[in-house]
Short mmCIF file of C-alpha atoms and ligand atoms in Angstrom, two decimals:
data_model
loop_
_atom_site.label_atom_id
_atom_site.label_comp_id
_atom_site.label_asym_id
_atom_site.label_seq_id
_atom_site.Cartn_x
_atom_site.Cartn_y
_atom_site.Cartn_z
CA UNK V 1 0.00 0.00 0.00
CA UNK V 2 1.83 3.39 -1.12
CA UNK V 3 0.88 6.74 -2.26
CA UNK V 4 -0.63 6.62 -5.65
CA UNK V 5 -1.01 9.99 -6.75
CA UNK V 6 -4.14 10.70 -9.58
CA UNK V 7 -3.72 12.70 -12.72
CA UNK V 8 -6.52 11.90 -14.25
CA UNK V 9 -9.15 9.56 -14.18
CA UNK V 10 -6.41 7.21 -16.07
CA UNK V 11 -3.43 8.34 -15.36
CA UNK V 12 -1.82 8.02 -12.21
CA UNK V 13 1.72 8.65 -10.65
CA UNK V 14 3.47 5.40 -9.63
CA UNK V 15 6.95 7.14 -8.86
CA UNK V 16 8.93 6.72 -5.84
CA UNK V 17 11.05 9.61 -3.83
CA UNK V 18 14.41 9.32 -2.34
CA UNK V 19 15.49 11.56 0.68
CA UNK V 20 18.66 9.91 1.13
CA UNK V 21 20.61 11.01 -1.94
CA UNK V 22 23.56 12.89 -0.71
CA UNK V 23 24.49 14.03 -4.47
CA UNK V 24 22.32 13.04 -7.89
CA UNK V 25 24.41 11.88 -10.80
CA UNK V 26 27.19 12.26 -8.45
CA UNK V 27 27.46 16.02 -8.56
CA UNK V 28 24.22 17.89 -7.19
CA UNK V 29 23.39 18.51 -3.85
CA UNK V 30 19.37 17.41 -3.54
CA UNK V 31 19.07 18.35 0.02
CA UNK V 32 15.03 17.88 -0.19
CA UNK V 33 15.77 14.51 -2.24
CA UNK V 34 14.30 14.13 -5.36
CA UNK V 35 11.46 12.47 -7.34
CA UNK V 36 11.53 9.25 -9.88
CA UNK V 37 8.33 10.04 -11.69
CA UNK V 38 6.64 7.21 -14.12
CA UNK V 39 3.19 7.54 -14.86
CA UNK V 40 0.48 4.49 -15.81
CA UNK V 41 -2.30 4.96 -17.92
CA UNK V 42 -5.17 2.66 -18.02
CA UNK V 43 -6.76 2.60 -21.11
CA UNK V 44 -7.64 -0.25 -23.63
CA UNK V 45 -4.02 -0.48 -23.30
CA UNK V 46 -1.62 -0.34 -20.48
CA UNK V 47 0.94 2.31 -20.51
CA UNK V 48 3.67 2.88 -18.29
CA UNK V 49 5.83 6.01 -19.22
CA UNK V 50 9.20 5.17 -17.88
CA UNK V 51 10.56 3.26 -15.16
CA UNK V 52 12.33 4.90 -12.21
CA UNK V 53 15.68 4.84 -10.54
CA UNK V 54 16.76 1.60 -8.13
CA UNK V 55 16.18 3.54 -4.76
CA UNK V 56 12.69 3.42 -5.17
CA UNK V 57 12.62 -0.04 -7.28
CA UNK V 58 10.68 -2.03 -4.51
CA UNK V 59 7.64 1.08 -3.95
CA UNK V 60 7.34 1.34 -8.06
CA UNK V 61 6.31 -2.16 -8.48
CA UNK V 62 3.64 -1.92 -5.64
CA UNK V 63 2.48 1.08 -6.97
CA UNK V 64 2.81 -0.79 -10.12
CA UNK V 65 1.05 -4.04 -9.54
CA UNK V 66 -1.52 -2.10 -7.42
CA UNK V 67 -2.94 -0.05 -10.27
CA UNK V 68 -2.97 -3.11 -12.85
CA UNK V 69 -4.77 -5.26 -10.43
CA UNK V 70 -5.89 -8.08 -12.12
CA UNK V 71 -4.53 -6.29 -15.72
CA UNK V 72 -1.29 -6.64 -17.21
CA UNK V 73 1.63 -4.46 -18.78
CA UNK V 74 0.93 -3.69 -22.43
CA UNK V 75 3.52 -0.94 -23.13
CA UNK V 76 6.31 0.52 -21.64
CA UNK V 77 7.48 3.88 -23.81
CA UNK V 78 10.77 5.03 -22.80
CA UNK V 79 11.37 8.48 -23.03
CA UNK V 80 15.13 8.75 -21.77
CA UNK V 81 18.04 5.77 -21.26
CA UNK V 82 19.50 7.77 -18.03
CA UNK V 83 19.52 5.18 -14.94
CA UNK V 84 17.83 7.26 -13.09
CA UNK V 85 14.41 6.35 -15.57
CA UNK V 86 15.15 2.68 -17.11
CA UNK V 87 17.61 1.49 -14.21
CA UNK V 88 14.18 -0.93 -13.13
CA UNK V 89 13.33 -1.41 -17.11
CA UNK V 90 14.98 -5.24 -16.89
CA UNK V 91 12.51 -6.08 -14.19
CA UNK V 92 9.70 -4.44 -15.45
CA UNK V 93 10.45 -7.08 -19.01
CA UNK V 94 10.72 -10.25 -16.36
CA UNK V 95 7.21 -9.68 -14.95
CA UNK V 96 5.18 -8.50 -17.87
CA UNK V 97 7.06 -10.58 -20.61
CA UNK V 98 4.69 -9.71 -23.26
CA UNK V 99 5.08 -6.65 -22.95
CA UNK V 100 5.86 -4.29 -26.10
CA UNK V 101 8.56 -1.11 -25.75
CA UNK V 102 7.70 1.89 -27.38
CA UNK V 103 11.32 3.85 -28.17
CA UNK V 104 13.37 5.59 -31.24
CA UNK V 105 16.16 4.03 -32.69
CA UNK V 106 18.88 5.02 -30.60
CA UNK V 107 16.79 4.11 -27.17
CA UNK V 108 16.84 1.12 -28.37
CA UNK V 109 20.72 1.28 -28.92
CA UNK V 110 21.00 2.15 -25.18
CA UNK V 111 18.45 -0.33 -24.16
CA UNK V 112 21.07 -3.09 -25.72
CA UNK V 113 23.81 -1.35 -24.15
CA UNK V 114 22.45 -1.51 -20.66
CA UNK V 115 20.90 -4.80 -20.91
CA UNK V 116 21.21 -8.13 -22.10
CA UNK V 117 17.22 -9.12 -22.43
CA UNK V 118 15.78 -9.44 -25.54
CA UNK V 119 14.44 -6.60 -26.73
CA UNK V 120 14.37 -6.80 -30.27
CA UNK V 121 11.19 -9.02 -30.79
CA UNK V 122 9.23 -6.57 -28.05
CA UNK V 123 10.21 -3.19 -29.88
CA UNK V 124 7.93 -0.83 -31.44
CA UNK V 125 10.47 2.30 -33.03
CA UNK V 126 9.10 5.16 -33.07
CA UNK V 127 10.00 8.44 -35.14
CA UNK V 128 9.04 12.14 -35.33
CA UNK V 129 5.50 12.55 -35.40
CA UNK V 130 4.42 9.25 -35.06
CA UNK V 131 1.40 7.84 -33.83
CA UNK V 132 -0.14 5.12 -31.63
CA UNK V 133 -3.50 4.50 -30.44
CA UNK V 134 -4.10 3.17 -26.92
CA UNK V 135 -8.05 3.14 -27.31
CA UNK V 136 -9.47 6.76 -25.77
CA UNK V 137 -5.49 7.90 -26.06
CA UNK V 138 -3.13 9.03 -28.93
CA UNK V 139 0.16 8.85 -28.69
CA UNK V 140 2.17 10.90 -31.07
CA UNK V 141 6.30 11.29 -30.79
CA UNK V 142 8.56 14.51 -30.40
CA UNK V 143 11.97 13.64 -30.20
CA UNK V 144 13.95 15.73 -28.24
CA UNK V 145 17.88 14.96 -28.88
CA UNK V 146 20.23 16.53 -26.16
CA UNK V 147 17.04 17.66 -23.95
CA UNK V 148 19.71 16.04 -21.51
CA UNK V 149 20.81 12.81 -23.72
CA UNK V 150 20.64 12.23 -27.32
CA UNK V 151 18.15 9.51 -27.45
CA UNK V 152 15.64 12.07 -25.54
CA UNK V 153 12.15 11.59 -26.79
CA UNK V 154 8.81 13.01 -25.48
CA UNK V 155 5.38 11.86 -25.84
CA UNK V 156 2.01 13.90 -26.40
CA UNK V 157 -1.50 12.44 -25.72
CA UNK V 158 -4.13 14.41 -27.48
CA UNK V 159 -7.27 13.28 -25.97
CA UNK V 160 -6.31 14.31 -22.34
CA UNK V 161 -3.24 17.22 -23.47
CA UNK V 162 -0.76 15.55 -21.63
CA UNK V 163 2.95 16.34 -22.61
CA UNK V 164 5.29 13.70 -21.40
CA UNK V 165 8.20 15.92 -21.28
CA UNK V 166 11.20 13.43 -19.94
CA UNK V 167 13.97 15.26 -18.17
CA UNK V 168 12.53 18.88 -19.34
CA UNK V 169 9.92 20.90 -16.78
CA UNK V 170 11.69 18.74 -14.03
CA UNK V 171 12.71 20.01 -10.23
CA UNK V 172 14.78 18.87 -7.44
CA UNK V 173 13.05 17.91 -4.25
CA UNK V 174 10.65 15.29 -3.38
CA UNK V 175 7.25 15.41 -3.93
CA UNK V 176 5.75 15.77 -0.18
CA UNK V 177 2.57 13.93 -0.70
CA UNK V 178 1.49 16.49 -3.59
CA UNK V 179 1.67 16.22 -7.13
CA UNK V 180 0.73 19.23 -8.57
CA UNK V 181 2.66 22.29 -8.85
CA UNK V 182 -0.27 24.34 -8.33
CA UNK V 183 -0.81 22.09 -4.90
CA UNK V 184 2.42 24.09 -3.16
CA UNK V 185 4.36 27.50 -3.62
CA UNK V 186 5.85 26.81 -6.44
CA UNK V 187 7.51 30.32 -6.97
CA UNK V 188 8.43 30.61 -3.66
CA UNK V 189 9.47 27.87 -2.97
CA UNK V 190 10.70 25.73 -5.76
CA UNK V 191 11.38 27.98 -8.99
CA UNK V 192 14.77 28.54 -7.21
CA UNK V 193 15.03 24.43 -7.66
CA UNK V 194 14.00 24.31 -11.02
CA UNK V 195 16.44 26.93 -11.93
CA UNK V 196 19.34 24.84 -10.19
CA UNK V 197 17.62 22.01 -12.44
CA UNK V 198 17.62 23.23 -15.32
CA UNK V 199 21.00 25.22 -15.36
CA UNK V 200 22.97 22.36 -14.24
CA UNK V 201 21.50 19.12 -16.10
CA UNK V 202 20.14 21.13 -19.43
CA UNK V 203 21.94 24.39 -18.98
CA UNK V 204 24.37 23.43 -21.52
CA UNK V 205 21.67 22.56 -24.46
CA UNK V 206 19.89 25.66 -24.80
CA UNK V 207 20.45 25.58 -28.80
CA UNK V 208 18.12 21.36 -28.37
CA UNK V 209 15.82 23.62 -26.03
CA UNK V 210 14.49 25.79 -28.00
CA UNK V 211 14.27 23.33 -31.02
CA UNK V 212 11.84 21.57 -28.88
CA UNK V 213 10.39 24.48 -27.43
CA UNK V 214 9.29 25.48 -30.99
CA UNK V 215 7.84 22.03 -31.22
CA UNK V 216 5.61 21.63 -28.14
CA UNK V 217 4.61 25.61 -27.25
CA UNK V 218 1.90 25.04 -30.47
CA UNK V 219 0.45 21.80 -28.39
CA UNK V 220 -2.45 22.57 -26.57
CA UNK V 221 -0.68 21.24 -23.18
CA UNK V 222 -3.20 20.63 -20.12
CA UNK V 223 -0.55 18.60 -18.25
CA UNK V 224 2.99 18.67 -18.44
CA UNK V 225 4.51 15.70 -16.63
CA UNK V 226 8.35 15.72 -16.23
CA UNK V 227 10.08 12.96 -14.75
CA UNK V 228 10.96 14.75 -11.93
CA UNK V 229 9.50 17.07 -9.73
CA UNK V 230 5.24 18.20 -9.94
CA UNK V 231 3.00 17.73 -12.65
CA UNK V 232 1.65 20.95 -13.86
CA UNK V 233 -1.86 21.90 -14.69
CA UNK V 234 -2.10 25.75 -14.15
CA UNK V 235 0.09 28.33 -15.47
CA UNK V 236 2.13 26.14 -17.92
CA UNK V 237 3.04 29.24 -19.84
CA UNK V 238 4.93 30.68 -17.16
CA UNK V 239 6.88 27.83 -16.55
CA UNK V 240 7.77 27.40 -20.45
CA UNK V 241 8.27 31.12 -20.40
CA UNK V 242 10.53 30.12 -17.79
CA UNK V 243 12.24 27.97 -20.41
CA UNK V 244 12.52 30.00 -23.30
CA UNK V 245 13.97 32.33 -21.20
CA UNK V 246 16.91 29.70 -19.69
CA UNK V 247 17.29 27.81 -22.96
CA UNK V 248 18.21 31.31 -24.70
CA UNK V 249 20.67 32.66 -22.26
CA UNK V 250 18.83 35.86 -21.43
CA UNK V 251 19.27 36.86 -17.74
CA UNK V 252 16.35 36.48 -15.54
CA UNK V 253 16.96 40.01 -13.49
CA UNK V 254 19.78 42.27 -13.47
CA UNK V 255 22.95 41.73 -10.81
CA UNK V 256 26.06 41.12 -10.24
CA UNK V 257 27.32 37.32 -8.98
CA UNK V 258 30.57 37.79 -7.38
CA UNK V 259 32.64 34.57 -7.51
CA UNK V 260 35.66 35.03 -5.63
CA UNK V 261 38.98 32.87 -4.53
CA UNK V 262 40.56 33.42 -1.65
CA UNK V 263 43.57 32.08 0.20
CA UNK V 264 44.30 34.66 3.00
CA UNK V 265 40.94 36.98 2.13
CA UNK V 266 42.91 39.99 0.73
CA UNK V 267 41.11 38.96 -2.87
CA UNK V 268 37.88 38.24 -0.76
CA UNK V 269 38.24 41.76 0.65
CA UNK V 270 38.76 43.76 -3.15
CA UNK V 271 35.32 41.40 -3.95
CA UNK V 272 33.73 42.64 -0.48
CA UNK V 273 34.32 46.13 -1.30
CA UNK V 274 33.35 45.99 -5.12
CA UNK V 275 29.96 44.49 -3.82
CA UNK V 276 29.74 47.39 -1.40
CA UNK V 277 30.17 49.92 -4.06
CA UNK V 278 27.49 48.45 -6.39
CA UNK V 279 24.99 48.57 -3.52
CA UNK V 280 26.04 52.03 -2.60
CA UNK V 281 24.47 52.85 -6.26
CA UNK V 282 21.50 50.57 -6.00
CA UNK V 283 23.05 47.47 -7.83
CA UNK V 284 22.06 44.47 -6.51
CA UNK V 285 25.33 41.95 -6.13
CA UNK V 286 25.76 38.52 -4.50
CA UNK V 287 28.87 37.09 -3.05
CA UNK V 288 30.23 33.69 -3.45
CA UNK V 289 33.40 31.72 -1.99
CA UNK V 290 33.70 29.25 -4.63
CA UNK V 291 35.77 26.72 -1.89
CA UNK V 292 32.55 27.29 -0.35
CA UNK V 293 30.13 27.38 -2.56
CA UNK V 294 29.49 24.17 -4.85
CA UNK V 295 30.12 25.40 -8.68
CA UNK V 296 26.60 24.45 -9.65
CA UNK V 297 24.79 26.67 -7.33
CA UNK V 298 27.22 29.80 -8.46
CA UNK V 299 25.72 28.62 -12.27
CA UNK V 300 22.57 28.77 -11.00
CA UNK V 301 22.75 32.08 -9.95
CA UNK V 302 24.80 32.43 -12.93
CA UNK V 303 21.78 31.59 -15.68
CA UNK V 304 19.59 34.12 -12.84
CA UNK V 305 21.68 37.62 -13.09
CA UNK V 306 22.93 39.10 -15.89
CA UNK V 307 26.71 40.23 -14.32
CA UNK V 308 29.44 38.24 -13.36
CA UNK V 309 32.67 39.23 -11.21
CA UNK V 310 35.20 36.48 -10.83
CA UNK V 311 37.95 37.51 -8.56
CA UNK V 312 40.82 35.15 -7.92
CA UNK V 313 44.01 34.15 -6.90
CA UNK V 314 47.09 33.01 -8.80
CA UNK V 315 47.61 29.31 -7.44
CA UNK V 316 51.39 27.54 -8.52
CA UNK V 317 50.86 29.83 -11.82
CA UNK V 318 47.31 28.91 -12.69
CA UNK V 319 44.16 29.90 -11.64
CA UNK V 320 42.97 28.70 -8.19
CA UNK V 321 41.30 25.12 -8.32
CA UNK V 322 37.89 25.71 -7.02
CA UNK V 323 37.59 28.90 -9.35
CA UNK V 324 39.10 27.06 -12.10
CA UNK V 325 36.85 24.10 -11.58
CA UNK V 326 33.88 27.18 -11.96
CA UNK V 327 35.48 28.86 -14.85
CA UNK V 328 35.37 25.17 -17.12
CA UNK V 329 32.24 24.33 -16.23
CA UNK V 330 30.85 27.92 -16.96
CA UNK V 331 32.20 27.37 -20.31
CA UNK V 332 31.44 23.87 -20.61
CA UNK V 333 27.23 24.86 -19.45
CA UNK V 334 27.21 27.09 -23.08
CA UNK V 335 26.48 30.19 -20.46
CA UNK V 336 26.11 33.28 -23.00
CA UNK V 337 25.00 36.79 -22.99
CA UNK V 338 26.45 38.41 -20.00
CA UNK V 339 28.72 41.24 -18.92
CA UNK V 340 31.75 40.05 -16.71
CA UNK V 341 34.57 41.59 -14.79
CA UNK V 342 37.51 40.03 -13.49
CA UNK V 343 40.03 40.92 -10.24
CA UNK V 344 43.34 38.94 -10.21
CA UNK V 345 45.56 38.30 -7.49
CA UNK V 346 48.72 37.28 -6.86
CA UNK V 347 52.41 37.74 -4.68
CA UNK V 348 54.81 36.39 -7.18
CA UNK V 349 53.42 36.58 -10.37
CA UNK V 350 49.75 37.60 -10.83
CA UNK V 351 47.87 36.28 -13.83
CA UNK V 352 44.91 34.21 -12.90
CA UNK V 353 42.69 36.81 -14.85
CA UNK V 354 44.73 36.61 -17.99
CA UNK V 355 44.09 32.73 -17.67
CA UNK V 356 40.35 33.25 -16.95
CA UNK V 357 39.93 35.92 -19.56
CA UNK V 358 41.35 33.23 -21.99
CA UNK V 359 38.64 30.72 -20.89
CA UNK V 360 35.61 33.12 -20.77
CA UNK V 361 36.78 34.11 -24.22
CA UNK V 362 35.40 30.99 -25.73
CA UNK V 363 31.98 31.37 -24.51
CA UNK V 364 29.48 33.38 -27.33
CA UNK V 365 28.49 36.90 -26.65
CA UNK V 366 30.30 37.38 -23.21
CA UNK V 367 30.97 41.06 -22.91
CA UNK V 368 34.23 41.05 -20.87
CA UNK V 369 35.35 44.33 -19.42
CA UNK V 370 38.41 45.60 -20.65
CA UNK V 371 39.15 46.79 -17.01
CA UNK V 372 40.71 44.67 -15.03
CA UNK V 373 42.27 44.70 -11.40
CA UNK V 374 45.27 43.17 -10.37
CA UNK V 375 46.43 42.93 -7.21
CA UNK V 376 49.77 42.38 -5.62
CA UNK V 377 48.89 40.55 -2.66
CA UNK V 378 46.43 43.01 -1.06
CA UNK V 379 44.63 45.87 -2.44
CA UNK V 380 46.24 49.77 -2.53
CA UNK V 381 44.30 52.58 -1.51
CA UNK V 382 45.13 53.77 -5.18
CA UNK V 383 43.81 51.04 -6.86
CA UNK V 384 39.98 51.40 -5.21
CA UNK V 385 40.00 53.87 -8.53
CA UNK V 386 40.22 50.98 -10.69
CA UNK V 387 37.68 48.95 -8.92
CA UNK V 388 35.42 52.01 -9.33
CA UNK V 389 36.12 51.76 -12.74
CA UNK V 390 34.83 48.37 -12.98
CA UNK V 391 31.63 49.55 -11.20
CA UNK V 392 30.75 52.43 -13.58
CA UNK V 393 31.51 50.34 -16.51
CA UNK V 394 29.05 48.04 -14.93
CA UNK V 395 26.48 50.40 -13.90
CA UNK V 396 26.83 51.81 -18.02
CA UNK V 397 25.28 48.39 -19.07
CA UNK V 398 22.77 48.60 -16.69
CA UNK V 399 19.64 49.98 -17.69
C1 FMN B 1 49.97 26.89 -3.18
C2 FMN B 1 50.06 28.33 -3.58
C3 FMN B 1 50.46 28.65 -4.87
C4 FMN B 1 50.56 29.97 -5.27
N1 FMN B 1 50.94 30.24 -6.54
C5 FMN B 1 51.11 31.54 -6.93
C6 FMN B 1 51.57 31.86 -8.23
O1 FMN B 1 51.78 30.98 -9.06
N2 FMN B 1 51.71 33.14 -8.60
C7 FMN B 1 51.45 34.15 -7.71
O2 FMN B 1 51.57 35.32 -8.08
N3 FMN B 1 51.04 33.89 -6.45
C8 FMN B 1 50.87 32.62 -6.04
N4 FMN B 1 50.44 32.32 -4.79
C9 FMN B 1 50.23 33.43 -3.86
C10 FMN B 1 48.80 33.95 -3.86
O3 FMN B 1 48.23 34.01 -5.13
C11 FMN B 1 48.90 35.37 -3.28
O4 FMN B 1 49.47 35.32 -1.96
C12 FMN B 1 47.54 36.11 -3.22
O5 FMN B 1 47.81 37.43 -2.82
C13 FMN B 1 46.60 35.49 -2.22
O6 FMN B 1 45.42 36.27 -2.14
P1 FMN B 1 44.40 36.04 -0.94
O7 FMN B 1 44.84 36.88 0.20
O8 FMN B 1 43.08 36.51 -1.48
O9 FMN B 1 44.42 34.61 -0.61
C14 FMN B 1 50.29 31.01 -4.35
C15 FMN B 1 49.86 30.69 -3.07
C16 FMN B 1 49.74 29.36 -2.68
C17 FMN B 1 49.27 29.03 -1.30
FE1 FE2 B 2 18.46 12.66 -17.55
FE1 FE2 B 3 16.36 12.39 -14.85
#
């Protein structure tokens, strides 16, 4: 006996959610755990829309078997190869054996790779547009390649205006015994998770984003169900709004994220005082110590503002390795469109900002300041000039 969550008369949430994650896909924090969702639909056909991850393997399949009853699996359609959505797919073959899998081509690629069962003979391939009727449900196909993986499909149901949107629309946290977005605060309380979300697993495809964006906004959606995270029944526009926004690199509000690296705090004072100054004008700016501060969050609050300071140290003639470890995976997330400033530091040799210039460089439309601090271990009185500097030509690109 679990909690079975209803979406509709015939389709109901048989997910699972884990608390005990300390990081998902070995990188993000989830401290409010995080949500396997796979929906059933009982039509003249069974459909199961994806499996979930092995930490909640054993409450899927009584959620499962519970909502057959006496019925059995017709179709599984599997949206996205991650583990974390076809880790129980081998099972879910072993106790519904004739059971057909709905996939494209290169799911079915993966499915080999992961498994050894035989999927061949139970394989229906989809492709772009397709269809399949499940009685009172159609089933057409919108593949979505790089909407986290390449194989990425979705699914649309036109009787009920469901969108199946795999990885897309998801959130961090576990679902507290509510399923709809509408159900809790959403803005308040998880847009800031969705953000973190989105920047860190998707950030990077914004380009695939939009491509499917262009697809599915034309849909008359009346649920979006992501695999993770609430289904959503009100307000959909805002939360693709949301999307468009992310997906095309335009800052959410204007500020300034401060990244700084410090060893002894003279570089974390220069980013202290720089974030003083911008206040002192009415600019909003945020502080982070990136040996602090895990890089994803500081990209989070990277795809939010629409300024970026990174001020570091020179470590054994590089940059230092918690900033560097920000700056690649800045560059590596596709981030775009923003105005950044950068503070070097340095007793021997300063030229961590030449280093992160050089990086930043290879990102499209970054608008890097021309003015640039460097300091010799600690800041001069004469050089608060130059960090003025780099506030006005801030404030100039303000609106
Ligand atoms: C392990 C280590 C390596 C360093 N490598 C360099 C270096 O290659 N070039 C340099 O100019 N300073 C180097 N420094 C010195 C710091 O960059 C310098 O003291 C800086 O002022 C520290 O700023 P902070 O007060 O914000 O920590 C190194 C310091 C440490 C601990
Ligand atoms: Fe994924
Ligand atoms: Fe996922």
């Amino acid at each position: 006996m679990h909690c079975l969550k209803k979406i509709t008369d015939n389709l109901t949430w048989v997910g699972g959610n884990d608390r005990r994650l300390a990081m998902f896909e070995g990188v993000y924090s989830v401290p409010d755990g995080v949500s396997y969702n796979s929906y059933l639909m009982m039509d003249e056909k069974t459909v199961l829309f994806d499996t979930v991850d092995k930490a909640v393997s054993r409450v899927f399949f009584e959620n499962l078997t519970e909502v057959l009853g006496e019925r059995t699996l017709d179709y599984l359609v599997v949206h996205h190869m991650e583990p974390d959505h076809s880790f129980t797919l081998e099972e879910v073959v072993l106790r519904y054996p004739n059971l057909k899998i709905i996939c494209n081509a290169k799911i079915l690629t993966m499915i080999k790779q992961f498994f050894d069962f035989d999927i061949d003979s139970r394989a229906i391939i989809v492709k772009e547009g397709d269809e399949i009727s499940v009685g009172k449900h159609q089933l057409k196909f919108y593949m979505a390649p790089m909407v986290h993986w390449p194989e990425v499909m979705m699914t649309y149901e036109s009787t009920d205006g469901i969108l199946f949107s795999a990885d897309a629309f998801g959130c961090f946290g576990a679902l507290n015994g509510a399923i709809f977005a509408d159900e809790v605060d959403f803005q308040q309380n998880y847009m800031g998770e969705a953000r973190r979300y989105y920047a860190n697993i998707i950030g990077k495809y914004g380009a695939q984003v939009q491509a499917v964006l262009k697809k599915i906004v034309p849909l008359e959606i009346r649920l979006l169900c992501p695999l993770h995270g609430f289904v959503w029944r009100k307000d959909i526009d805002i939360y693709i709004e949301k999307y468009d926004r992310w997906s095309s690199y335009t800052p959410e509000e204007e500020g300034v994220v401060i990244a700084y690296a410090s060893i002894y705090g003279n570089t974390e004072n220069a980013a202290e005082i720089l974030a003083s100054r911008l206040w002192d004008i009415g600019i909003k700016a945020i502080m982070f110590d990136v040996s602090v501060t895990h890089a994803s969050d500081i990209i989070t609050a990277a795809f939010r503002y629409s300024h970026l300071v990174f001020a570091s140290t020179t470590y054994n003639n590089g940059i230092f390795v918690s900033m560097e470890a920000l700056i690649f995976d800045i560059v590596a997330h596709n981030l775009q469109n923003r105005t950044v400033a950068i503070i070097e530091n340095g007793s021997w040799a300063p030229n961590s900002g030449k280093l992160i210039r050089a990086e930043l460089e290879k990102c499209k439309n970054m608008n890097i300041l021309e003015n640039q601090v460097s300091i010799k271990s600690t800041l001069k009185k004469q050089q608060l000039a130059e960090l003025d500097a780099i506030v006005d030509a801030i404030a100039m690109t303000l609106k």
